[in-house]
Short mmCIF file of C-alpha atoms and ligand atoms in Angstrom, two decimals:
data_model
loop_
_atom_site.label_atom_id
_atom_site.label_comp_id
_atom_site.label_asym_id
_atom_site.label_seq_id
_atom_site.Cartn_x
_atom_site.Cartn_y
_atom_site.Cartn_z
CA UNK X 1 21.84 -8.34 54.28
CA UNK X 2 21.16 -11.25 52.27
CA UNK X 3 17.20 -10.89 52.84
CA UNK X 4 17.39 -7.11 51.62
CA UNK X 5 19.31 -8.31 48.73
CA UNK X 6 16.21 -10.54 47.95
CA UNK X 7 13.68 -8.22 48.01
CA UNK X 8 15.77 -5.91 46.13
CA UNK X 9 15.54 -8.51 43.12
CA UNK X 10 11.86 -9.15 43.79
CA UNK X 11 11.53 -5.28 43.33
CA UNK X 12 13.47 -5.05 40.26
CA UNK X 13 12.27 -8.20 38.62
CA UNK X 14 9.11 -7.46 37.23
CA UNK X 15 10.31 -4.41 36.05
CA UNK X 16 13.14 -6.10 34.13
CA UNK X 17 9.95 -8.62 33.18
CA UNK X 18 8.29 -5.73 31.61
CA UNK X 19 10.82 -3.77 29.89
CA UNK X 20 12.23 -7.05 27.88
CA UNK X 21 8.32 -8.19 27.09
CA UNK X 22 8.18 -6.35 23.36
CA UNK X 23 4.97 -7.02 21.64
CA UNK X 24 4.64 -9.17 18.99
CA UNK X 25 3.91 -7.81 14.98
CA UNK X 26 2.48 -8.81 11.97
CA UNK X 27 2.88 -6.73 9.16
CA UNK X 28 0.78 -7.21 5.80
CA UNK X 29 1.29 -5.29 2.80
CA UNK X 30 -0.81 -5.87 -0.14
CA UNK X 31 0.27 -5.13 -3.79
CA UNK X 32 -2.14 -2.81 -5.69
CA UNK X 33 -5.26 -2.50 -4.00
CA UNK X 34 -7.40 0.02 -4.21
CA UNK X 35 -9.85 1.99 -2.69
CA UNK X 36 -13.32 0.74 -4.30
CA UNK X 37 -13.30 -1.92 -2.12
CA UNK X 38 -16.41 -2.47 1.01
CA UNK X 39 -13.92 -1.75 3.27
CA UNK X 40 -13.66 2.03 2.39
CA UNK X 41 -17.14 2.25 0.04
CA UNK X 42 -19.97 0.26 1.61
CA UNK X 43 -21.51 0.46 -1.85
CA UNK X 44 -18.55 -1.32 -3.48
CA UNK X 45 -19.73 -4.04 -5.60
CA UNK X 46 -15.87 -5.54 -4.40
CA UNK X 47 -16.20 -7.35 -0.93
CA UNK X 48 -13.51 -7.33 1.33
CA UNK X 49 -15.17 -9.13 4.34
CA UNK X 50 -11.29 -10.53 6.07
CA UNK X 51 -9.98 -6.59 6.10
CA UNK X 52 -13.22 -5.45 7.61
CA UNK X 53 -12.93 -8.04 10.17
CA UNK X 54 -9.47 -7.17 10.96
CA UNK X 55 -10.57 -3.43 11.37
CA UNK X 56 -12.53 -4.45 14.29
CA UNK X 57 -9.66 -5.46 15.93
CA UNK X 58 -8.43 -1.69 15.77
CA UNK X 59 -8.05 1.55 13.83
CA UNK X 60 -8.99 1.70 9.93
CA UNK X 61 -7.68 4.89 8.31
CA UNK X 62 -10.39 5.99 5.74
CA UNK X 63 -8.17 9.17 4.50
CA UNK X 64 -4.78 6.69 4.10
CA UNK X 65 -2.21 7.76 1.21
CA UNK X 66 0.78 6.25 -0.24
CA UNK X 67 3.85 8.54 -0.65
CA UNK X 68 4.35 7.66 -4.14
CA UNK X 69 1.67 5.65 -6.16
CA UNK X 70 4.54 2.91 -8.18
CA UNK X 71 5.83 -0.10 -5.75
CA UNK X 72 9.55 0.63 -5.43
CA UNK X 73 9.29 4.36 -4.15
CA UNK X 74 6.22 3.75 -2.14
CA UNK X 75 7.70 0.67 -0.14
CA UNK X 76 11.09 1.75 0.12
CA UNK X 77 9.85 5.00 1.22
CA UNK X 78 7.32 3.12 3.88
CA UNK X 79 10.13 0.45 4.90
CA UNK X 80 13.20 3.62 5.59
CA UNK X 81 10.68 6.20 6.67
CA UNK X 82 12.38 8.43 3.99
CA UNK X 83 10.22 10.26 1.41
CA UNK X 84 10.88 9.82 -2.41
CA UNK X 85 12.14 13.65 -1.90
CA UNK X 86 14.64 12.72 0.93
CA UNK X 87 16.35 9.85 -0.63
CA UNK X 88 15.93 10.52 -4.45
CA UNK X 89 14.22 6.99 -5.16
CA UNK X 90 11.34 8.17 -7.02
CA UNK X 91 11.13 5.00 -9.67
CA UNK X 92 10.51 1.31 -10.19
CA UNK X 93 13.91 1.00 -11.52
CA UNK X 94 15.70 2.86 -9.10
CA UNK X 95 18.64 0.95 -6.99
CA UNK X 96 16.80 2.20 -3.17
CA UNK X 97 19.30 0.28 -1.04
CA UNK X 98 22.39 1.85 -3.04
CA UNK X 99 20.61 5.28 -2.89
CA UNK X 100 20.80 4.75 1.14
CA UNK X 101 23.14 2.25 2.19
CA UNK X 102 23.40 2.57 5.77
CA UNK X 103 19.82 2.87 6.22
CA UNK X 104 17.99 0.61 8.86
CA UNK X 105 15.03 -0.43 7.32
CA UNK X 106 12.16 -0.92 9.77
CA UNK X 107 13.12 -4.64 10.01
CA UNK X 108 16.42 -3.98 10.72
CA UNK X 109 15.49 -1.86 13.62
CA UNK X 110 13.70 -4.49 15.26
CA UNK X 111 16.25 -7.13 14.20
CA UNK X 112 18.54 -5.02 16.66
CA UNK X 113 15.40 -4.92 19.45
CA UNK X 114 16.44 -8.45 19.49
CA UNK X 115 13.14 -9.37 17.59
CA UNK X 116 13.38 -12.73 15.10
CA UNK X 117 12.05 -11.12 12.00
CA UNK X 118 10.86 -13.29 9.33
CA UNK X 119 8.74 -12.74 6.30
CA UNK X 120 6.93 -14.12 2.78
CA UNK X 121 6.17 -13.10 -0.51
CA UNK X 122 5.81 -9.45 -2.10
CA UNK X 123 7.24 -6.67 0.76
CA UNK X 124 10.30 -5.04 -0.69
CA UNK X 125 9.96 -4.36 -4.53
CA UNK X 126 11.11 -7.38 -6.69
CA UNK X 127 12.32 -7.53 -9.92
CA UNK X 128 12.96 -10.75 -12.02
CA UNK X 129 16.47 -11.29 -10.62
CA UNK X 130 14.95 -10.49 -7.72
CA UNK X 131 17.88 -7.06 -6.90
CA UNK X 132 15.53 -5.43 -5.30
CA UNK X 133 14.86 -7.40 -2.29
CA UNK X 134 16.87 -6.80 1.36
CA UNK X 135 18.41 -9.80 2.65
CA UNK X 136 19.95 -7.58 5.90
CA UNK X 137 16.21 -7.45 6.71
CA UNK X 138 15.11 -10.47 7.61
CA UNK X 139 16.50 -13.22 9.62
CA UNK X 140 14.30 -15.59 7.32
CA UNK X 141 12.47 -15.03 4.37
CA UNK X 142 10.63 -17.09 1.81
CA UNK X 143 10.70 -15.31 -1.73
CA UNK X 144 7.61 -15.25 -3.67
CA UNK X 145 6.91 -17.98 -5.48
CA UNK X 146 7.28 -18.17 -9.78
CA UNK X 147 4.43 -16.40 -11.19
CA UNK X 148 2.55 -19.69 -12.70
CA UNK X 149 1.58 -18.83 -16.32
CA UNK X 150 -0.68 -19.97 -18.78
CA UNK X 151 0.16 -21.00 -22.08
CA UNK X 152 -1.22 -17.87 -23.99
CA UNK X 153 -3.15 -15.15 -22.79
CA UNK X 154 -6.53 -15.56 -21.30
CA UNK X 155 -8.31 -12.17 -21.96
CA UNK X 156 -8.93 -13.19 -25.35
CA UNK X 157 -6.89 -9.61 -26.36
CA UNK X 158 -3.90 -10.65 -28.33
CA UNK X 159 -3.83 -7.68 -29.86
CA UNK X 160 -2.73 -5.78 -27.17
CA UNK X 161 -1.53 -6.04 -23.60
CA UNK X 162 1.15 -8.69 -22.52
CA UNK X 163 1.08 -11.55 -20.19
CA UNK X 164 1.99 -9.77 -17.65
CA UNK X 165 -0.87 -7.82 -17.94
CA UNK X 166 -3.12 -10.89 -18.53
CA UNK X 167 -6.24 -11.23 -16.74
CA UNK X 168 -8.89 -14.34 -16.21
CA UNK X 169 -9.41 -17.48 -14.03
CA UNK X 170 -6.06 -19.02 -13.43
CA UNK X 171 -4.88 -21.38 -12.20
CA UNK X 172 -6.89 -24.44 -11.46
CA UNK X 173 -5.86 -24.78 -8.29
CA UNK X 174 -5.36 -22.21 -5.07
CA UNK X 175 -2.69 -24.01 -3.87
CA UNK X 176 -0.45 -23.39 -6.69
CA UNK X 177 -0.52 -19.56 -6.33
CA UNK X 178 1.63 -17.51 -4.81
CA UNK X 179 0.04 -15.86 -2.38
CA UNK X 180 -1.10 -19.16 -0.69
CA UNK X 181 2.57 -20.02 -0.55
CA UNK X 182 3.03 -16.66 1.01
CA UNK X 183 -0.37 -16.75 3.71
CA UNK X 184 1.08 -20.68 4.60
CA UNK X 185 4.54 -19.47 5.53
CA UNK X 186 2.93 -16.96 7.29
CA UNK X 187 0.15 -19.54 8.77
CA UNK X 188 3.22 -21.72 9.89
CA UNK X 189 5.27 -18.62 11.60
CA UNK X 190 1.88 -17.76 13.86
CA UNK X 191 1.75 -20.94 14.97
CA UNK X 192 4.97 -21.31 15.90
CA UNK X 193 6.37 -18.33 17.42
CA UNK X 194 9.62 -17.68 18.70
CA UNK X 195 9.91 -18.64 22.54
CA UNK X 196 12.95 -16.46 23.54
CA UNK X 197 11.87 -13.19 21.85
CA UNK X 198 9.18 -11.46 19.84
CA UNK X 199 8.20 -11.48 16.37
CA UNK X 200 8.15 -9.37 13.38
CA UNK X 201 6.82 -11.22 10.57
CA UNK X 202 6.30 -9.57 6.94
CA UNK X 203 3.50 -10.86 4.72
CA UNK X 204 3.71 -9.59 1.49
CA UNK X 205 0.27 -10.34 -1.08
CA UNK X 206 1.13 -9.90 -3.98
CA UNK X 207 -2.31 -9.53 -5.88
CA UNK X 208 -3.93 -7.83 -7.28
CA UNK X 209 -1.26 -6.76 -8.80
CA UNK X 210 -1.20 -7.80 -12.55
CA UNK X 211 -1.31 -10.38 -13.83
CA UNK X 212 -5.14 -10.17 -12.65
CA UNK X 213 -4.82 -14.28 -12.43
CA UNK X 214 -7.59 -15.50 -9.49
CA UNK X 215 -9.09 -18.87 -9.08
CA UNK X 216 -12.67 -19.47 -10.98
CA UNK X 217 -14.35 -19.65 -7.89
CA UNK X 218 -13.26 -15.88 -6.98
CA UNK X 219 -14.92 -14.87 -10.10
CA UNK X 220 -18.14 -16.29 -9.15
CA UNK X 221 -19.42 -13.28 -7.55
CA UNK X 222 -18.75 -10.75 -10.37
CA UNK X 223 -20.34 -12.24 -13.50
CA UNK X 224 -22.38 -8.81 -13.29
CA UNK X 225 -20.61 -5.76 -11.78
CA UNK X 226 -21.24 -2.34 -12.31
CA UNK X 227 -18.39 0.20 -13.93
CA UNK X 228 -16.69 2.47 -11.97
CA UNK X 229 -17.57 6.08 -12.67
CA UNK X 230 -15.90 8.13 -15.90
CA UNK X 231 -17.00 11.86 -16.72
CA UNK X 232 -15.94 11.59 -20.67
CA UNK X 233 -14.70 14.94 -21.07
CA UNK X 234 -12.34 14.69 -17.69
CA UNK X 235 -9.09 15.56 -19.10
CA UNK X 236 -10.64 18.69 -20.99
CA UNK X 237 -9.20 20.41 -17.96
CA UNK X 238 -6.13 18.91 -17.04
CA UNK X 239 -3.19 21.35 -17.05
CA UNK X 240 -0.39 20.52 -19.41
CA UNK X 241 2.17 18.64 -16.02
CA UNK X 242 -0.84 16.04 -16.10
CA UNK X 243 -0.87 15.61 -20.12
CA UNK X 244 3.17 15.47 -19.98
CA UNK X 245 3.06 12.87 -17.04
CA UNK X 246 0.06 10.50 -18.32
CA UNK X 247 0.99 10.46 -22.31
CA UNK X 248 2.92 7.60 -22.07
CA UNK X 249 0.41 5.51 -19.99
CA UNK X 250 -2.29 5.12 -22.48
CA UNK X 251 -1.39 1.91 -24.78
CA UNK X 252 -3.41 -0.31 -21.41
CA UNK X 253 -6.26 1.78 -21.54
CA UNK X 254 -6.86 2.36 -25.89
CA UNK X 255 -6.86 -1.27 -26.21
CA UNK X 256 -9.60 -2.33 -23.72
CA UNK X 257 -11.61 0.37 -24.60
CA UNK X 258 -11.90 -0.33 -28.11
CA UNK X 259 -13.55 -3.86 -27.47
CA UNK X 260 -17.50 -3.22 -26.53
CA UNK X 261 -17.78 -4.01 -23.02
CA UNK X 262 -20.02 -7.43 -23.38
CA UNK X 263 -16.80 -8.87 -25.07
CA UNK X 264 -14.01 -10.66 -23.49
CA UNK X 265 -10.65 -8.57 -23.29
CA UNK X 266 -12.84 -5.59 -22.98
CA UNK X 267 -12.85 -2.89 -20.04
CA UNK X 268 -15.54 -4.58 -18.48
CA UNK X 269 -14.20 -8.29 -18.58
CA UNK X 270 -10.55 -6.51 -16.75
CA UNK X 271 -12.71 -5.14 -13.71
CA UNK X 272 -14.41 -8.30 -13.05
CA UNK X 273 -10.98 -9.81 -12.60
CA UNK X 274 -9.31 -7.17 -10.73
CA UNK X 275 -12.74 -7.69 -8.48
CA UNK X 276 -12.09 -11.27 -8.32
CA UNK X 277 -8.32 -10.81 -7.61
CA UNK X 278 -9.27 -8.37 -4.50
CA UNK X 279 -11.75 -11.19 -3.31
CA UNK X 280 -8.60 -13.69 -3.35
CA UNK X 281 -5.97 -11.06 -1.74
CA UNK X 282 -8.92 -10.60 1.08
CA UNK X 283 -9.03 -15.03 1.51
CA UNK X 284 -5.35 -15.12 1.48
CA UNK X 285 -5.47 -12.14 4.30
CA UNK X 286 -8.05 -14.02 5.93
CA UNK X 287 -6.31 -17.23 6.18
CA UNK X 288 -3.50 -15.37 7.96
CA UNK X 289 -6.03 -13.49 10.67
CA UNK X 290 -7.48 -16.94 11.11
CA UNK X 291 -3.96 -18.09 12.37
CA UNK X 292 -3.21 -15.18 14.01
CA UNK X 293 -6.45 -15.80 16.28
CA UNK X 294 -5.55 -19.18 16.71
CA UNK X 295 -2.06 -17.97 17.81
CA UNK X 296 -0.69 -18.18 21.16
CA UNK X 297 0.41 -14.19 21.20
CA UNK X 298 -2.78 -13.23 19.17
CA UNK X 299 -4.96 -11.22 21.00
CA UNK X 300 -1.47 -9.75 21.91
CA UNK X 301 -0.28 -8.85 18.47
CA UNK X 302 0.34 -5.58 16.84
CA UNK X 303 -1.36 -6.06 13.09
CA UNK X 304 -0.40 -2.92 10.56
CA UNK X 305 -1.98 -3.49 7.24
CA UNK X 306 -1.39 -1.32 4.31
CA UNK X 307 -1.58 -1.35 0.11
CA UNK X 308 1.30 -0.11 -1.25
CA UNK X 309 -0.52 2.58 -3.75
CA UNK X 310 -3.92 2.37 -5.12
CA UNK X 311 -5.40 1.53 -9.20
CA UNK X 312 -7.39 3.52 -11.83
CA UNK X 313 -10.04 1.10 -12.98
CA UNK X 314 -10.75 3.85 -16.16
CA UNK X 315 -11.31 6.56 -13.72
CA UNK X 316 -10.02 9.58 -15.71
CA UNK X 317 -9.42 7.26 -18.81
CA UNK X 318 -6.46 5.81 -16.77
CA UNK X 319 -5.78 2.00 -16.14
CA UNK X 320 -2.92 1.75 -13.35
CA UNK X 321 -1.11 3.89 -10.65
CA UNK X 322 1.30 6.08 -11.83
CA UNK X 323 -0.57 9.07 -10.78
CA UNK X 324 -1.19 12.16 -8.84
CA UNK X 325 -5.30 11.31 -8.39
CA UNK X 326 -7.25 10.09 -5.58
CA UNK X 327 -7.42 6.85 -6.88
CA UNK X 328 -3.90 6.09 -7.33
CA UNK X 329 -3.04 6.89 -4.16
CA UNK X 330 -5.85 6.34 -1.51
CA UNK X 331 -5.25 3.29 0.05
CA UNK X 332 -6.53 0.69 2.90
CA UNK X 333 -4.68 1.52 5.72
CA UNK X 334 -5.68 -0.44 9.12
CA UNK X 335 -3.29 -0.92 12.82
CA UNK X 336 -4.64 -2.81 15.28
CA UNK X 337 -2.43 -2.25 18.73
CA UNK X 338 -4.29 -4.42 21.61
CA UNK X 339 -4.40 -1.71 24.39
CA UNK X 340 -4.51 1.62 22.04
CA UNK X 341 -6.44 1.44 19.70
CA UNK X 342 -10.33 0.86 20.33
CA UNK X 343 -11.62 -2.09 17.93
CA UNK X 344 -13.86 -1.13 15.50
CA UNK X 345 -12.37 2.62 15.68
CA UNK X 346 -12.05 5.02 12.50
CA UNK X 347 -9.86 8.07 11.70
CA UNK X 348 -11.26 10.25 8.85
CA UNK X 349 -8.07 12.52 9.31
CA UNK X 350 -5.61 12.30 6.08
CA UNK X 351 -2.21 10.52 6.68
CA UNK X 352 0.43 9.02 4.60
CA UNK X 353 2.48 5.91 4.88
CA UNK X 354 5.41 8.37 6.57
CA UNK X 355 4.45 7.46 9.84
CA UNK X 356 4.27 4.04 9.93
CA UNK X 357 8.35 3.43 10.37
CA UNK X 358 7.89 6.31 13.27
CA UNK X 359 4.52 4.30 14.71
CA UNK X 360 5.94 0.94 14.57
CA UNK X 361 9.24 1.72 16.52
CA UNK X 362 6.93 3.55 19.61
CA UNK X 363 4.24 1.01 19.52
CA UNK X 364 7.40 -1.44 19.89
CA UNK X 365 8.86 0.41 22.21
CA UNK X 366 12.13 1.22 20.20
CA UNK X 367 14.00 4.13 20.39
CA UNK X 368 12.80 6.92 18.41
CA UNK X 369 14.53 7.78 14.96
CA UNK X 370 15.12 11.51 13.89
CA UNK X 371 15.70 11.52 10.86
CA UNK X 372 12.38 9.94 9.77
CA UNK X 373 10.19 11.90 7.43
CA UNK X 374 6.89 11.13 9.06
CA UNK X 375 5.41 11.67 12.65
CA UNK X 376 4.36 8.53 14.40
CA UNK X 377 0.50 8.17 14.33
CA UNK X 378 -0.06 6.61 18.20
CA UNK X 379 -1.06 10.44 18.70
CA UNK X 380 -4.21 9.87 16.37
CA UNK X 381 -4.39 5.74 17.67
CA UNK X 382 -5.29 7.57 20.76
CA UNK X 383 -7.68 9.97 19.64
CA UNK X 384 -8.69 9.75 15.92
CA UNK X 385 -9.14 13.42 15.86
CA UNK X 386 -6.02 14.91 16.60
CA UNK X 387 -5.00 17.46 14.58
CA UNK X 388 -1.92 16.38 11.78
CA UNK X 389 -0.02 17.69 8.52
CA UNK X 390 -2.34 16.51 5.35
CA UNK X 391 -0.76 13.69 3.60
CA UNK X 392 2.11 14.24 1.09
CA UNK X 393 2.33 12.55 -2.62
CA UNK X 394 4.82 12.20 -4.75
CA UNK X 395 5.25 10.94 -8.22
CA UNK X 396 8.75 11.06 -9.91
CA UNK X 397 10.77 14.52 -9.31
CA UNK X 398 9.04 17.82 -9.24
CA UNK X 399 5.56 16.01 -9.03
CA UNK X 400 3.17 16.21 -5.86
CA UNK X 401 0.11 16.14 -4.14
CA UNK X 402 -1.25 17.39 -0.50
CA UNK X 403 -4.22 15.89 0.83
CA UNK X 404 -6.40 17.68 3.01
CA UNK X 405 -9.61 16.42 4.58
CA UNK X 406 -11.41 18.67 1.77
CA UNK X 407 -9.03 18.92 -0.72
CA UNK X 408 -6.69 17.76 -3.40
CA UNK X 409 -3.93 19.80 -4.40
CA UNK X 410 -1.18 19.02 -6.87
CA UNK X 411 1.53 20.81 -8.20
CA UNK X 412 3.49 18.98 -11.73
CA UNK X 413 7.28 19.93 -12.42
CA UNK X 414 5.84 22.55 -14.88
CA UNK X 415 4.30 24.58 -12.31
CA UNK X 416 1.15 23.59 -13.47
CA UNK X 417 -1.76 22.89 -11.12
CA UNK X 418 -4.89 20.99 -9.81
CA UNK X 419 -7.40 21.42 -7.39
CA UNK X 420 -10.15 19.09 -6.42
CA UNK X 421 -12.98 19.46 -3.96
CA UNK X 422 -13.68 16.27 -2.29
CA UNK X 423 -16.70 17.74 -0.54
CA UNK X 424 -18.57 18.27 -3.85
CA UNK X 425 -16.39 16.44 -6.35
CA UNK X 426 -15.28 12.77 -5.16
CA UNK X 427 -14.43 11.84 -8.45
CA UNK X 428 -12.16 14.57 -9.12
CA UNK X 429 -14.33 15.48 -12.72
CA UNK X 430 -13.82 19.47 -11.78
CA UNK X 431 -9.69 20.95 -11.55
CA UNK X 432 -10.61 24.47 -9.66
CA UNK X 433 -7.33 25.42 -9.97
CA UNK X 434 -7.52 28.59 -11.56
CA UNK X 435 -11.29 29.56 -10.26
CA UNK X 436 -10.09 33.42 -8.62
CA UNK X 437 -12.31 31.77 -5.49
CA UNK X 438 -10.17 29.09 -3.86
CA UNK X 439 -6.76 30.67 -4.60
CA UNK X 440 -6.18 30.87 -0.41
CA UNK X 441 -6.86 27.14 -0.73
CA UNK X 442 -3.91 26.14 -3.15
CA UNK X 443 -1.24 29.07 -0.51
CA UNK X 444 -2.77 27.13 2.24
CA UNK X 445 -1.72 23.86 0.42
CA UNK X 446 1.20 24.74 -1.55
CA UNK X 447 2.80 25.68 1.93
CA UNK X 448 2.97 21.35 2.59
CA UNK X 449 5.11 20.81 -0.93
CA UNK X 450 8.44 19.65 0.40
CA UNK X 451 10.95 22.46 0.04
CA UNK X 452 14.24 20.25 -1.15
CA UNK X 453 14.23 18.01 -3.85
CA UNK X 454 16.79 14.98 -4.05
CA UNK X 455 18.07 14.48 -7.56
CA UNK X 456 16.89 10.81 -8.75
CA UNK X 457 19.37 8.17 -7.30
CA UNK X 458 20.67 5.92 -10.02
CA UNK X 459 18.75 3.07 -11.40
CA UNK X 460 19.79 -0.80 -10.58
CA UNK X 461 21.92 -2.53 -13.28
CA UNK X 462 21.22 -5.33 -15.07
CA UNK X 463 21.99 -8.34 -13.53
CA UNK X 464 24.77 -10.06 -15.25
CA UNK X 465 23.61 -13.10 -16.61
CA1 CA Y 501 2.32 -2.00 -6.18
CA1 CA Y 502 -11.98 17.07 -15.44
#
């Protein structure tokens, strides 16, 4: 009896070995980055040598897409796995964890997989009393450090702008930015894992997000870059939604552009450091992989990487996100899962940030979660050309895009329309929407606009001070 009993627990045992052995995860989002980076455009004067060696270790997205191209919407979209259109958090200002306050964000869900969750720096949407960020969802988390400013502006542009949409060489020292703060915690939490249960840990880089502060030495490389490309008729045929949605996001734009381009402040000066700021988000990044190699669970690890919206550099006369276009949405988008995904792999087929929540929880083995938005992308892990819905934009209520492999479709509250043909046009200079020839294009597309429409959730109050 008692010898039966024992190889009844030597049976079981591994299994029991197996089931509780979770894999670890390392989650990086990055604040702002675009796609006219090496990465995605081998012909990118911006090099972004840390993210292409992390894409060897799995699957890099080229067709990636935010769901909504400002920070609060996208993340806390990408964090719930609830679209802008689900949960009615379509703005900066909008109070996400009061719109959904029983909501597990994807933290939380491992948090209750028994995971030790801790994270740095930018990964929920913070404001300067910092309301925004989720406590519940993280065991331990160190905030981003103070922006460290400069006495005036650098850009030399006093005229317009404000600091916080500085740019230049600042400050003296790596060590005192904020993303270094953010990589070291990071650094620190590889090296030390947990030895009772996995990991989740959150790193959250904040540039290049504005202000487009690097160190000198990560403008070294761009003293000389080319401009990205500008057609200088574009908005000739924009529909009126597009006028109505852009009017307001011009001030940015005017200014640089009246300065000729040899000048400091001008349009020129701003994309050599947004360059050099991509150059210091990819060190930071790098500094992290470095430790994650180094790590005990490394070559173990589950790494998901993703931008939280893309940037206009003056692509259709438009500096920022706040958009509808390619560029403010298209995003790096890279998950590396040791065993699935073969390293060095691509997927050309469109996705959006939907189905990371619904990826994470099966690549973790959690418990699936119906109510998600998105469909979990291990399918396409698997076999990067499975067949999958085009990706889904939104920008505040009314507002969205679909994104096929060929096209760009978008639809404004006004009913009006765009069409652009990716094939032909890769700088969306041509809207097609009313040629009589592709109207079975924008039925086939306008079929993917969501069909309910959550009213915007109310915006966070002031913090009383
Ligand atoms: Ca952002
Ligand atoms: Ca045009």
């Amino acid at each position: 009896m008692k010898s039966l009993l024992l190889i009844t627990i030597f049976l079981i045992f591994p299994f029991l070995t197996i089931a509780e052995e979770r894999p670890y995860i390392l989650f990086i989002a990055i604040d702002d980055m675009n796609d006219w980076i090496s990465l995605l455009d081998p012909d990118s004067p911006i090099k972004t040598p840390n993210l292409e060696r992390l894409a060897q270790k799995g699957m890099l997205f080229t067709r990636a897409y935010c769901m909504s191209a400002a920070c609060n919407p996208s993340r806390a979209a990408t964090l719930t796995g609830l679209r802008p259109t689900t949960t009615g958090v379509y703005g900066n200002k909008t109070d996400w964890r009061k719109a959904m306050p029983y909501r597990d964000t994807i933290m939380q869900r491992f948090q209750k997989a028994g995971y030790l969750v801790r994270g740095a720096g930018k990964i929920f949407h913070h404001h300067l009393d910092g309301a925004f960020h989720d406590e519940a969802s993280f065991h331990d988390f160190q905030p981003m450090a103070p922006q460290n400013m400069p006495e005036k502006k650098l850009n030399s542009a006093p005229e317009y702008g404000s600091p916080n949409t500085d740019w230049g060489a600042w400050p003296a020292n790596e060590e005192d930015t904020i993303d270094f703060k953010t990589a070291d915690y990071c650094i620190e939490a590889l090296k030390n894992p947990p030895r009772d249960k996995a990991q989740f840990l959150a790193c959250g880089i904040f540039k290049p997000h504005s202000p487009f502060f690097a160190p000198e030495k990560y403008h070294q490389n761009y003293r000389e870059i080319d401009l990205p490309l500008r057609k200088p008729d574009d908005w000739a045929d924009l529909p009126k939604g597009a006028a109505n949605l852009m009017k307001r996001k011009k001030w940015f734009w005017d200014g640089m552009t009246e300065l000729d381009h040899r000048l400091p402040g001008s349009w020129h000066d701003f994309i050599k450091s947004y360059a050099a700021c991509c150059s210091f988000a990819d060190a930071q990044i790098g500094r992290v992989i470095d430790a994650l190699d180094a790590s005990p669970r490394g070559k173990e690890t589950i790494v998901v990487l993703w931008s939280d919206h893309g940037f206009h550099l003056g692509e259709k006369d438009h500096i920022e996100k706040f958009a509808l276009w390619e560029k403010a949405n298209h995003i790096p988008f890279i998950i590396a899962a040791p065993g699935i995904t073969k390293p060095g792999s691509v997927c050309h087929i469109p996705v959006d940030l939907s189905g990371v929540y619904p990826t994470l929880l099966e690549l973790g083995g959690l418990s699936e979660d119906s109510e998600c938005d998105g469909t979990s992308l291990v399918p396409l892990l698997k076999n990067p050309d499975t067949s999958f819905q085009p990706a889904l934009m939104t920008y505040g209520r009314g507002n969205h895009a679909v994104r096929s492999e060929r096209w760009r479709y978008i639809r404004y509250s006004d009913g009006t329309e765009e069409l652009y043909d990716h094939n032909s046009d890769p700088n969306e200079w041509s809207n097609l929407a009313a040629d009589p020839e592709w109207q079975t294009v924008i039925r086939d597309h306008r079929r993917w606009l969501p069909s309910k429409e959550a009213d915007p959730a109310a915006d966070l109050k002031p913090s009383r001070r």
